[in-house]
Short mmCIF file of C-alpha atoms in Angstrom, two decimals:
data_model
loop_
_atom_site.label_atom_id
_atom_site.label_comp_id
_atom_site.label_asym_id
_atom_site.label_seq_id
_atom_site.Cartn_x
_atom_site.Cartn_y
_atom_site.Cartn_z
CA MET A 18 -0.01 -0.01 -0.02
CA LEU A 19 1.15 3.47 -0.80
CA ARG A 20 1.46 5.35 2.49
CA ARG A 21 -0.68 8.44 2.89
CA ALA A 22 1.22 11.67 2.07
CA GLY A 23 0.57 15.25 3.03
CA PRO A 24 -0.81 17.93 0.71
CA LEU A 25 1.05 18.91 -2.43
CA ARG A 26 2.20 22.55 -2.68
CA LEU A 27 3.53 23.54 -6.11
CA VAL A 28 6.13 26.27 -6.45
CA GLY A 29 7.44 28.05 -9.53
CA ALA A 30 6.37 27.33 -13.06
CA ALA A 31 7.39 24.40 -15.21
CA GLU A 32 7.03 24.76 -18.95
CA ARG A 33 5.10 21.92 -20.57
CA ARG A 34 7.54 19.98 -22.79
CA ILE A 35 5.72 16.77 -23.73
CA GLN A 36 4.07 17.13 -27.13
CA GLY A 37 0.75 15.44 -27.64
CA ASP A 38 -1.06 14.43 -30.82
CA PRO A 39 -4.29 16.39 -31.35
CA LYS A 40 -5.73 13.78 -33.71
CA ALA A 41 -5.18 11.05 -31.13
CA GLY A 42 -6.84 13.29 -28.60
CA GLN A 43 -9.88 13.73 -30.80
CA ARG A 44 -10.18 10.00 -31.21
CA LEU A 45 -10.10 9.54 -27.49
CA LEU A 46 -12.91 12.05 -27.13
CA GLN A 47 -14.90 9.93 -29.57
CA GLY A 48 -14.19 6.77 -27.54
CA ARG A 49 -11.70 5.31 -30.06
CA LEU A 50 -8.20 4.17 -29.25
CA LEU A 51 -5.57 3.07 -31.79
CA TRP A 52 -2.59 1.28 -30.25
CA ARG A 53 0.01 -1.09 -31.64
CA GLY A 54 -2.27 -2.15 -34.51
CA TYR A 55 -5.35 -2.57 -32.34
CA SER A 56 -8.45 -0.40 -32.81
CA VAL A 57 -10.70 -0.22 -29.74
CA GLU A 58 -14.17 1.38 -29.90
CA ALA A 59 -15.27 2.03 -26.34
CA PRO A 60 -17.13 5.35 -25.84
CA GLY A 61 -17.38 6.33 -22.20
CA VAL A 62 -14.81 3.74 -21.07
CA ALA A 63 -11.66 4.70 -19.22
CA PRO A 64 -8.37 3.56 -20.79
CA TRP A 65 -7.61 0.93 -18.15
CA ASP A 66 -10.99 -0.70 -18.79
CA MET A 67 -10.37 -1.11 -22.56
CA GLU A 68 -9.59 -4.66 -23.62
CA VAL A 69 -6.38 -4.99 -25.62
CA PRO A 70 -4.57 -8.38 -25.61
CA GLU A 71 -1.10 -6.92 -25.10
CA PRO A 72 0.68 -7.16 -21.73
CA CYS A 73 2.32 -3.74 -22.17
CA PHE A 74 -1.00 -1.97 -22.81
CA ALA A 75 -1.79 -1.62 -19.15
CA ALA A 76 1.59 -0.04 -18.44
CA GLU A 77 1.05 2.49 -21.20
CA MET A 78 -2.40 3.45 -20.00
CA HIS A 79 -1.32 3.65 -16.35
CA SER A 80 1.67 5.84 -17.30
CA PHE A 81 -0.88 8.43 -18.53
CA GLY A 82 0.50 8.50 -22.07
CA TRP A 83 -2.97 9.53 -23.25
CA LEU A 84 -3.05 12.75 -21.19
CA PRO A 85 -0.79 14.88 -23.47
CA ASP A 86 -2.95 13.82 -26.48
CA LEU A 87 -6.17 14.95 -24.80
CA VAL A 88 -4.67 18.26 -23.62
CA SER A 89 -3.19 19.03 -27.05
CA THR A 90 -6.66 19.37 -28.55
CA GLY A 91 -7.02 22.61 -26.59
CA THR A 92 -10.73 22.07 -25.83
CA SER A 93 -12.47 22.34 -22.48
CA GLU A 94 -14.21 19.04 -23.23
CA ALA A 95 -10.79 17.27 -23.47
CA GLN A 96 -9.51 18.90 -20.35
CA ALA A 97 -12.64 17.86 -18.42
CA LEU A 98 -12.24 14.26 -19.68
CA ALA A 99 -8.58 14.31 -18.67
CA ARG A 100 -9.53 15.32 -15.14
CA ASP A 101 -12.32 12.74 -15.00
CA TRP A 102 -10.04 9.90 -16.03
CA THR A 103 -7.36 11.09 -13.59
CA GLU A 104 -9.83 11.13 -10.76
CA ASP A 105 -11.15 7.70 -11.76
CA TRP A 106 -7.59 6.34 -11.69
CA LEU A 107 -7.00 7.94 -8.32
CA THR A 108 -10.13 6.33 -6.82
CA ARG A 109 -9.35 2.85 -8.14
CA PHE A 110 -5.53 2.64 -8.13
CA GLY A 111 -4.20 5.61 -6.19
CA GLN A 112 -3.29 3.67 -3.09
CA GLY A 113 -0.88 1.36 -4.88
CA GLU A 114 -3.26 -1.15 -6.40
CA GLY A 115 -3.19 -2.40 -9.96
CA PRO A 116 -0.47 -2.77 -12.62
CA GLY A 117 0.69 0.87 -12.63
CA TRP A 118 3.34 0.77 -9.96
CA ALA A 119 6.44 -0.49 -11.73
CA ALA A 120 9.28 2.10 -11.48
CA ALA A 121 9.19 3.04 -15.13
CA THR A 122 5.42 3.49 -15.13
CA ILE A 123 5.48 5.66 -11.99
CA GLY A 124 8.27 7.80 -13.41
CA ARG A 125 6.41 8.43 -16.65
CA ARG A 126 3.12 9.15 -14.82
CA VAL A 127 4.68 11.59 -12.36
CA LEU A 128 6.47 13.43 -15.20
CA VAL A 129 3.24 13.72 -17.23
CA LEU A 130 1.25 14.91 -14.22
CA LEU A 131 3.82 17.59 -13.29
CA TYR A 132 4.17 18.86 -16.83
CA HIS A 133 0.34 19.14 -17.02
CA ARG A 134 -0.14 20.73 -13.62
CA ASP A 135 -1.93 23.73 -15.08
CA VAL A 136 -4.74 21.43 -16.30
CA LEU A 137 -4.95 19.11 -13.33
CA PHE A 138 -4.16 21.58 -10.56
CA PRO A 139 -5.66 24.88 -11.72
CA TRP A 140 -6.03 26.05 -8.04
CA GLY A 141 -2.86 24.55 -6.67
CA GLY A 142 -2.07 21.01 -5.51
CA GLN A 143 -4.67 20.67 -2.77
CA GLY A 144 -7.06 17.71 -2.63
CA ASP A 145 -6.79 13.97 -3.04
CA LEU A 146 -4.93 14.13 -6.40
CA GLY A 147 -2.26 16.39 -4.94
CA ARG A 148 -1.78 14.08 -1.93
CA SER A 149 -1.59 11.07 -4.26
CA LEU A 150 0.95 12.72 -6.51
CA TYR A 151 3.09 13.62 -3.50
CA GLY A 152 2.92 10.04 -2.33
CA GLN A 153 3.92 8.81 -5.80
CA ILE A 154 6.89 11.11 -5.79
CA LEU A 155 8.06 9.70 -2.47
CA TRP A 156 7.51 6.13 -3.70
CA LEU A 157 9.46 6.89 -6.91
CA GLU A 158 12.45 7.93 -4.76
CA ARG A 159 12.46 4.44 -3.32
CA VAL A 160 12.03 2.33 -6.48
CA TRP A 161 13.44 4.39 -9.38
CA THR A 162 16.63 2.27 -9.60
CA GLU A 163 14.45 -0.67 -10.64
CA ALA A 164 13.68 1.02 -13.99
CA GLU A 165 15.43 -0.78 -16.87
CA GLY A 166 16.88 0.85 -19.95
CA THR A 167 18.31 4.29 -20.66
CA GLU A 168 15.00 5.99 -21.48
CA SER A 169 13.10 4.65 -18.45
CA ARG A 170 15.88 5.57 -16.01
CA LEU A 171 16.19 9.04 -17.45
CA THR A 172 12.44 9.55 -17.28
CA CYS A 173 12.52 8.65 -13.60
CA LEU A 174 15.45 10.99 -13.00
CA LEU A 175 13.65 13.80 -14.82
CA ALA A 176 10.45 13.21 -12.84
CA ARG A 177 12.42 13.34 -9.57
CA LEU A 178 14.24 16.48 -10.71
CA LEU A 179 11.02 18.24 -11.68
CA ALA A 180 9.50 17.37 -8.33
CA ALA A 181 12.53 18.72 -6.48
CA LEU A 182 12.30 21.97 -8.40
CA HIS A 183 8.54 22.54 -8.22
CA VAL A 184 7.13 20.69 -5.21
CA ASP A 185 7.47 22.42 -1.86
CA GLY A 186 9.45 20.29 0.56
CA ARG A 187 11.35 18.36 -2.12
CA GLN A 188 14.16 20.85 -2.68
CA THR A 189 16.48 19.00 -0.29
CA ALA A 190 16.41 15.97 -2.59
CA LEU A 191 18.07 17.89 -5.46
CA PRO A 192 21.75 17.22 -4.56
CA GLN A 193 21.18 13.47 -4.40
CA ILE A 194 19.24 13.52 -7.71
CA LEU A 195 22.15 15.31 -9.41
CA ARG A 196 24.58 12.75 -7.94
CA ASP A 197 22.36 9.91 -9.27
CA LEU A 198 22.35 11.57 -12.67
CA ALA A 199 26.12 11.83 -12.77
CA ALA A 200 26.47 8.21 -11.70
CA ASP A 201 24.25 7.08 -14.61
CA MET A 202 26.42 8.70 -17.28
CA PRO A 203 27.07 7.76 -20.01
CA LEU A 204 23.44 6.99 -20.48
CA GLN A 205 23.26 5.94 -24.16
CA GLU A 206 24.32 2.37 -24.89
CA ALA A 207 27.02 2.22 -27.56
CA ASN A 208 25.29 -0.47 -29.60
CA VAL A 209 22.02 1.43 -30.12
CA ARG A 210 21.66 2.45 -33.75
CA ASN A 211 18.04 3.67 -33.52
CA PRO A 212 18.29 7.43 -34.31
CA GLU A 213 14.93 8.18 -32.67
CA ALA A 214 16.02 6.41 -29.47
CA TRP A 215 19.07 8.69 -29.39
CA ALA A 216 16.81 11.67 -29.95
CA ARG A 217 14.43 10.66 -27.09
CA THR A 218 17.45 10.36 -24.74
CA PHE A 219 18.61 13.76 -25.87
CA PHE A 220 15.15 15.29 -25.36
CA LEU A 221 15.11 14.17 -21.70
CA LEU A 222 18.64 15.49 -21.09
CA ALA A 223 17.85 18.82 -22.74
CA TRP A 224 14.62 19.14 -20.71
CA MET A 225 16.71 18.55 -17.55
CA ARG A 226 19.08 21.28 -18.51
CA ALA A 227 16.29 23.68 -19.34
CA ASP A 228 14.34 22.99 -16.16
CA LEU A 229 17.43 23.49 -14.04
CA ALA A 230 18.41 26.73 -15.81
CA GLU A 231 14.87 28.15 -15.60
CA ALA A 232 14.78 27.42 -11.89
CA GLY A 233 18.10 29.27 -11.46
CA HIS A 234 20.31 26.23 -10.84
CA PRO A 235 23.72 25.52 -12.46
CA VAL A 236 23.93 22.77 -15.01
CA PRO A 237 26.00 19.82 -13.74
CA ASP A 238 29.17 19.01 -15.69
CA ALA A 239 28.02 15.43 -16.35
CA LEU A 240 24.80 16.65 -17.93
CA ALA A 241 26.59 19.33 -20.01
CA THR A 242 29.15 16.75 -21.23
CA ALA A 243 26.47 14.26 -22.24
CA LEU A 244 24.59 16.90 -24.22
CA ALA A 245 27.80 18.09 -25.92
CA GLN A 246 28.58 14.54 -27.00
CA MET A 247 25.12 13.91 -28.42
CA VAL A 248 24.59 17.17 -30.28
CA PRO A 249 27.06 16.41 -33.17
CA VAL A 250 25.44 12.96 -33.69
CA LEU A 251 21.92 14.40 -33.93
CA ARG A 252 22.96 17.33 -36.09
CA THR A 253 24.47 14.86 -38.53
CA LEU A 254 21.34 12.70 -38.48
CA ARG A 255 18.95 15.66 -38.93
CA GLY A 256 17.58 15.76 -42.48
CA THR A 257 16.64 18.90 -44.37
CA ASP A 258 13.03 18.27 -43.27
CA GLY A 259 14.04 18.43 -39.61
CA GLY A 260 13.45 14.71 -39.12
CA LEU A 261 15.63 11.66 -38.58
CA PRO A 262 16.33 8.75 -40.97
CA ARG A 263 13.95 5.80 -40.46
CA PHE A 264 16.33 2.97 -39.63
CA HIS A 265 16.72 0.25 -36.99
CA GLY A 266 13.32 0.70 -35.36
CA GLY A 267 13.33 4.54 -35.33
CA GLY A 268 11.04 7.01 -37.00
CA ALA A 269 11.52 10.59 -38.11
CA GLY A 270 10.38 11.89 -34.66
CA PRO A 271 7.68 14.40 -33.82
CA VAL A 272 7.62 17.42 -36.11
CA GLY A 273 9.93 20.13 -34.74
CA ALA A 274 10.86 18.16 -31.58
CA LEU A 275 14.53 17.74 -32.43
CA ASP A 276 14.98 21.43 -33.28
CA ARG A 277 13.31 22.48 -30.04
CA ALA A 278 15.54 20.15 -28.01
CA LEU A 279 18.67 21.38 -29.77
CA ALA A 280 17.64 24.91 -28.87
CA LEU A 281 17.06 23.94 -25.23
CA SER A 282 20.55 22.43 -25.07
CA TRP A 283 22.08 25.90 -25.62
CA LEU A 284 24.89 24.31 -27.66
CA ARG A 285 25.40 26.46 -30.71
CA GLY A 286 27.36 25.89 -33.88
CA GLY A 287 28.87 22.65 -35.17
CA ALA A 288 28.19 21.64 -38.76
CA ALA A 289 26.72 18.25 -39.54
CA GLY A 290 29.34 15.55 -40.03
CA ASP A 291 29.76 12.94 -42.73
CA GLN A 292 28.57 9.98 -40.61
CA ALA A 293 27.14 9.03 -37.21
CA LEU A 294 26.02 5.73 -35.70
CA GLY A 295 27.06 4.04 -38.93
CA TYR A 296 24.81 6.19 -41.13
CA HIS A 297 26.58 8.04 -43.90
CA ARG A 298 25.32 11.45 -45.01
CA LEU A 299 25.52 13.12 -48.37
CA THR A 300 24.12 16.63 -48.66
CA HIS A 301 24.18 19.23 -51.43
CA GLY A 302 21.70 21.98 -52.34
CA ARG A 303 18.27 21.06 -50.97
CA SER A 304 18.99 17.31 -50.95
CA THR A 305 20.15 15.01 -48.18
CA VAL A 306 20.86 11.27 -48.49
CA PHE A 307 21.38 8.90 -45.56
CA VAL A 308 22.85 5.42 -46.11
CA ASP A 309 23.02 2.56 -43.63
CA GLY A 310 26.63 1.45 -43.58
CA GLY A 311 26.85 0.13 -40.02
CA THR A 312 26.40 -3.06 -37.97
CA GLN A 313 23.09 -4.65 -38.75
CA GLY A 314 21.86 -6.65 -35.74
CA THR A 315 18.15 -7.51 -35.99
CA HIS A 316 17.29 -4.78 -38.55
CA LEU A 317 18.56 -5.85 -41.94
CA SER A 318 18.92 -2.64 -43.97
CA ALA A 319 22.54 -2.81 -45.20
CA LEU A 320 23.21 -0.17 -47.92
CA GLY A 321 19.60 1.05 -47.70
CA PHE A 322 19.16 4.76 -48.22
CA GLU A 323 16.71 7.63 -47.76
CA LEU A 324 16.47 10.83 -49.79
CA THR A 325 14.93 14.14 -48.65
CA SER A 326 14.61 17.35 -50.66
CA GLY A 327 13.89 20.49 -48.69
CA ARG A 328 11.18 19.57 -46.17
CA ARG A 329 9.83 16.74 -48.40
CA PRO A 330 10.88 13.10 -47.86
CA ILE A 331 11.06 11.33 -51.23
CA VAL A 332 12.65 7.89 -50.83
CA THR A 333 12.26 6.33 -47.36
CA SER A 334 12.02 2.95 -45.69
CA CYS A 335 8.67 1.49 -44.60
CA GLY A 336 9.34 2.99 -41.18
CA PRO A 337 9.22 1.56 -37.65
CA GLY A 338 6.61 -1.13 -37.17
CA GLU A 339 6.86 -1.73 -33.41
CA ARG A 340 3.94 0.59 -32.47
CA PHE A 341 1.67 -1.32 -34.91
CA GLY A 342 2.13 -4.71 -33.36
CA PRO A 343 4.56 -7.63 -33.51
CA ASP A 344 3.70 -8.69 -37.09
CA TRP A 345 4.47 -5.24 -38.47
CA GLU A 346 7.60 -5.03 -36.32
CA ALA A 347 8.90 -8.26 -37.83
CA THR A 348 8.00 -7.12 -41.36
CA THR A 349 9.76 -3.80 -41.10
CA ARG A 350 13.02 -5.43 -40.01
CA ARG A 351 13.34 -7.18 -43.39
CA THR A 352 15.66 -5.94 -46.14
CA ALA A 353 12.69 -5.60 -48.52
CA SER A 354 11.16 -3.01 -46.17
CA HIS A 355 14.05 -0.65 -46.90
CA SER A 356 15.23 1.09 -50.03
CA ALA A 357 17.80 -1.62 -50.54
CA LEU A 358 18.60 -4.63 -52.71
CA GLU A 359 16.99 -7.96 -51.78
CA LEU A 360 18.47 -11.13 -53.27
CA GLY A 361 16.74 -14.48 -53.66
CA GLY A 362 13.59 -13.28 -51.86
CA ILE A 363 15.29 -13.26 -48.45
CA SER A 364 16.91 -10.68 -46.19
CA HIS A 365 20.67 -10.54 -45.99
CA ALA A 366 22.53 -12.13 -43.05
CA SER A 367 22.62 -10.12 -39.84
CA GLU A 368 26.40 -10.66 -39.50
CA ALA A 369 27.05 -8.93 -42.86
CA VAL A 370 30.43 -7.17 -43.08
CA ILE A 371 29.99 -3.72 -44.59
CA ARG A 372 32.76 -1.71 -46.22
CA THR A 373 32.48 1.96 -47.06
CA GLU A 374 34.59 4.53 -48.91
CA ARG A 375 33.78 8.21 -49.35
CA ARG A 376 34.80 9.78 -52.62
CA ARG A 377 34.54 13.04 -54.48
CA THR A 378 34.41 13.51 -58.24
CA ALA A 379 34.48 16.63 -60.38
CA GLY A 380 30.75 17.18 -59.94
CA ALA A 381 29.55 15.08 -57.05
CA THR A 382 30.18 13.59 -53.62
CA GLY A 383 29.67 9.88 -53.32
CA LEU A 384 29.98 6.66 -51.42
CA ASN A 385 31.23 3.24 -52.48
CA LEU A 386 29.75 0.53 -50.23
CA SER A 387 29.56 -3.22 -50.14
CA HIS A 388 28.30 -6.00 -47.90
CA ASP A 389 28.72 -9.78 -47.88
CA GLY A 390 25.40 -10.64 -46.30
CA TYR A 391 24.43 -12.82 -49.27
CA VAL A 392 27.73 -14.65 -49.76
CA THR A 393 26.79 -17.70 -47.67
CA ALA A 394 23.42 -18.12 -49.35
CA PHE A 395 24.29 -17.20 -52.94
CA GLY A 396 28.03 -16.53 -53.29
CA LEU A 397 27.44 -12.88 -54.21
CA VAL A 398 28.66 -9.61 -52.72
CA HIS A 399 26.45 -6.55 -53.10
CA HIS A 400 28.25 -3.35 -54.09
CA ARG A 401 26.41 -0.05 -54.19
CA ARG A 402 27.76 3.29 -55.49
CA LEU A 403 25.85 6.52 -54.82
CA LEU A 404 26.76 9.98 -56.23
CA LEU A 405 24.94 13.20 -55.23
CA SER A 406 25.66 16.09 -57.56
CA PHE A 407 27.03 19.35 -56.00
CA ASP A 408 23.78 21.18 -56.81
CA GLY A 409 21.72 18.39 -55.18
CA ARG A 410 19.64 17.87 -58.33
CA GLU A 411 20.73 14.31 -59.16
CA LEU A 412 21.34 11.16 -57.24
CA ALA A 413 22.98 8.49 -59.37
CA GLY A 414 23.23 4.90 -58.18
CA GLU A 415 24.87 1.73 -59.32
CA ASP A 416 24.22 -1.75 -57.88
CA LEU A 417 26.58 -4.59 -58.62
CA LEU A 418 26.21 -8.26 -57.63
CA ALA A 419 29.52 -10.03 -58.04
CA THR A 420 31.68 -12.94 -56.87
CA VAL A 421 35.18 -12.12 -55.66
CA ASP A 422 36.93 -15.51 -55.47
CA ARG A 423 36.68 -19.09 -56.68
CA ALA A 424 34.77 -20.33 -53.63
CA GLN A 425 32.06 -17.77 -54.20
CA GLU A 426 31.88 -18.67 -57.91
CA GLN A 427 31.36 -22.33 -57.01
CA ARG A 428 28.63 -21.41 -54.54
CA PHE A 429 26.92 -19.17 -57.12
CA ASP A 430 27.11 -21.84 -59.82
CA ALA A 431 25.53 -24.41 -57.51
CA ILE A 432 22.65 -22.20 -56.38
CA SER A 433 22.08 -20.79 -59.85
CA ALA A 434 21.66 -24.28 -61.27
CA GLU A 435 19.35 -25.16 -58.39
CA LEU A 436 17.18 -22.10 -59.13
CA GLY A 437 17.04 -22.78 -62.84
CA GLY A 438 19.55 -20.22 -64.03
CA GLY A 439 20.51 -17.16 -62.00
CA VAL A 440 19.36 -15.71 -58.72
CA PRO A 441 16.36 -13.31 -58.65
CA PHE A 442 16.89 -9.85 -57.14
CA ARG A 443 14.67 -6.87 -56.38
CA VAL A 444 15.88 -3.33 -55.74
CA HIS A 445 13.33 -1.39 -53.70
CA PHE A 446 12.72 2.38 -53.65
CA HIS A 447 9.97 3.05 -51.12
CA LEU A 448 8.31 6.40 -51.74
CA TYR A 449 6.88 8.74 -49.15
CA PRO A 450 3.06 8.57 -49.19
CA GLN A 451 2.64 12.19 -50.31
CA ILE A 452 4.61 11.61 -53.51
CA SER A 453 2.48 11.52 -56.69
CA VAL A 454 3.70 9.04 -59.27
CA THR A 455 3.28 8.82 -63.05
CA GLU A 456 4.64 5.84 -64.98
CA HIS A 457 6.03 6.28 -68.52
CA ALA A 458 7.58 3.83 -70.99
CA ASN A 459 11.16 4.37 -69.86
CA SER A 460 10.88 6.48 -66.71
CA ILE A 461 8.76 7.31 -63.67
CA THR A 462 7.85 10.87 -62.67
CA LEU A 463 7.67 11.81 -59.01
CA ARG A 464 5.97 15.00 -57.80
CA THR A 465 6.20 16.36 -54.26
CA ARG A 466 3.50 18.47 -52.72
CA GLY A 467 6.06 21.25 -52.55
CA GLY A 468 6.13 21.51 -56.32
CA GLU A 469 9.36 19.61 -57.17
CA ILE A 470 9.37 17.10 -60.10
CA TRP A 471 11.88 14.25 -60.14
CA GLU A 472 12.50 11.69 -62.90
CA PHE A 473 13.58 8.10 -62.12
CA ARG A 474 15.34 6.08 -64.83
CA ALA A 475 17.16 2.76 -64.86
CA GLU A 476 19.36 0.80 -67.22
CA GLY A 477 20.63 -2.74 -67.17
CA PRO A 478 19.04 -6.24 -67.09
CA VAL A 479 16.05 -5.13 -65.06
CA ARG A 480 12.33 -4.65 -65.27
CA MET A 481 11.03 -1.39 -63.72
CA ALA A 482 7.58 -1.39 -62.12
CA LEU A 483 5.44 0.36 -59.54
CA GLU A 484 4.16 -1.76 -56.64
CA SER A 485 2.20 -1.05 -53.51
CA THR A 486 3.90 -0.78 -50.11
CA TYR A 487 3.13 0.48 -46.64
CA PHE A 488 4.45 3.39 -44.64
CA LEU A 489 4.49 3.23 -40.85
CA ASP A 490 5.46 6.22 -38.74
CA ASP A 491 4.06 8.81 -36.43
CA PRO A 492 1.70 10.57 -36.51
CA ALA A 493 -0.14 8.06 -38.78
CA PRO A 494 -2.50 6.07 -36.49
CA GLU A 495 -2.49 3.08 -38.85
CA PRO A 496 -0.24 1.78 -41.65
CA VAL A 497 -0.59 3.99 -44.71
CA LEU A 498 -0.73 2.53 -48.22
CA SER A 499 2.02 3.93 -50.43
CA THR A 500 4.01 3.18 -53.60
CA GLN A 501 7.41 1.73 -54.33
CA ILE A 502 9.56 1.56 -57.42
CA VAL A 503 10.98 -1.98 -57.90
CA LEU A 504 13.78 -2.99 -60.24
CA SER A 505 13.70 -6.74 -60.68
CA GLY A 506 15.92 -9.13 -62.61
CA ARG A 507 18.19 -12.17 -62.27
CA ALA A 508 21.88 -12.30 -61.44
CA SER A 509 22.93 -14.83 -64.09
CA ASP A 510 26.69 -14.24 -64.23
CA TYR A 511 29.57 -13.64 -61.88
CA ALA A 512 28.92 -9.89 -62.22
CA THR A 513 25.50 -8.28 -62.78
CA ARG A 514 25.38 -4.50 -62.90
CA LEU A 515 22.47 -2.05 -63.06
CA ARG A 516 22.39 1.74 -62.89
CA TRP A 517 19.67 4.19 -61.99
CA THR A 518 19.24 7.91 -61.55
CA LEU A 519 16.83 10.08 -59.63
CA ALA A 520 17.10 13.65 -60.93
CA LYS A 521 15.04 16.81 -60.76
CA ALA A 522 13.29 17.69 -64.01
CA ARG A 523 14.64 20.67 -65.88
CA GLN A 524 11.53 22.69 -65.27
CA THR A 525 12.06 22.40 -61.47
CA PRO A 526 14.00 25.44 -60.23
CA ASP A 527 16.83 25.16 -57.79
CA ALA A 528 14.82 27.08 -55.19
CA VAL A 529 11.20 26.07 -54.74
CA ARG A 530 8.89 28.16 -52.59
CA ASP A 531 7.32 25.28 -50.70
CA VAL A 532 4.27 26.97 -49.15
CA GLU A 533 1.73 24.16 -49.08
CA HIS A 534 0.96 23.25 -45.48
CA THR A 535 0.16 19.55 -45.44
CA GLN A 536 1.29 18.65 -41.96
CA ASP A 537 -0.69 19.04 -38.80
CA PRO A 538 0.04 22.16 -36.73
CA VAL A 539 2.48 21.78 -33.92
CA LEU A 540 0.91 22.77 -30.60
CA LEU A 541 3.43 24.10 -28.12
#
């Protein structure tokens, strides 16, 4: 049982930093919840009473992840519902009952409640909810070390810090919280290649820095050092649209969130580098290309790439599937779910060795890459060459499937004979859902909503076709049907080469005034 605590007295002002989704909030008002591929229609039912057959659903609902979505709608109806659900939770679970008392869940809930104090405590922290929140803060001090993973531990630390800054009587806990924070550095595991996970870690650190500074406290050296180490990585991974590349389980991130966190870090300057976390960056003019040239693990996207022009993504991956359920999560790990080459209808091996070389020609900057993830299965090494012109108007690519020694030739000969002559391959170019596509005899025209026109052409022993695909990323509540360009053929010799280009049409100017507002507004 959670011991009874005294009244909560709030001091100072904490800026709300958690960004909700207004569309998700509107669905909640209508009694509809979309979560990890499940659609629940339950008007008038509190989140913890909705039936979703996922063990982590209860933790998500009891962490109050729905509260920012409701508040972001900006309506009095949503705020009233948020208070009703909070009071219902307090009545039923506020004394320590139910599944919402794991350390990570408490940390998230305390953080959300404190950041939304203006909605839940419009007249101060008096009453049962205030006493419950104070008790939760005290309980979090006891159990926060049980939280597992970088993001969960940081969330608990931030919740403790926010309480120490803005709850009367908790100021004496601040020195210990700062010592705990320093002891937990470095917080980001070296083997994490999910760009969005890095960004979420950075958000929490930047919020800590901002909350301390706004309350008039110095920023600890450990926190400043961690931010300084992460800023160059995230600047390198920031595309021209302000988002992140969609690789290894990560999405682009909430619109504007990365830029706001970079501003809160107060670390100015520092140009984007050529690579970070194993992702190589090419950028000229309005165009940015990211290529996966790092260790693969469970996400098999070797040599996959993404292309953004201005604030418009053009070539992407299918995106992160975890939030849409286990089946989508497994699907989006496959090589075919990335803008990469798939051989023999299977994903490449996870232990693929990748080699990269950066090069510069008279008119372009490029990358030469290769991986051996198909050598064991088919005896072939995949080589990919990418060149981005200095004006950013053309991306030229070359894919080569080749053997490099006699053992690989023998393996290729055996499997080729087994498959009836050659090994089938497919080169995928997944297009962002807002791209309009027109197919011609020898090319495909792509049009962005910002007014740019790009032409895709290919040459070599391939068939070019348009096929359907799916795009999965926030803020889409469900998988979105989209289009992909597929180059298909058979590797029937020791070396099979194909070339392709994606270039802006001549009638597209270098500078496009992209004024069409197609994204949802960001509510701050």
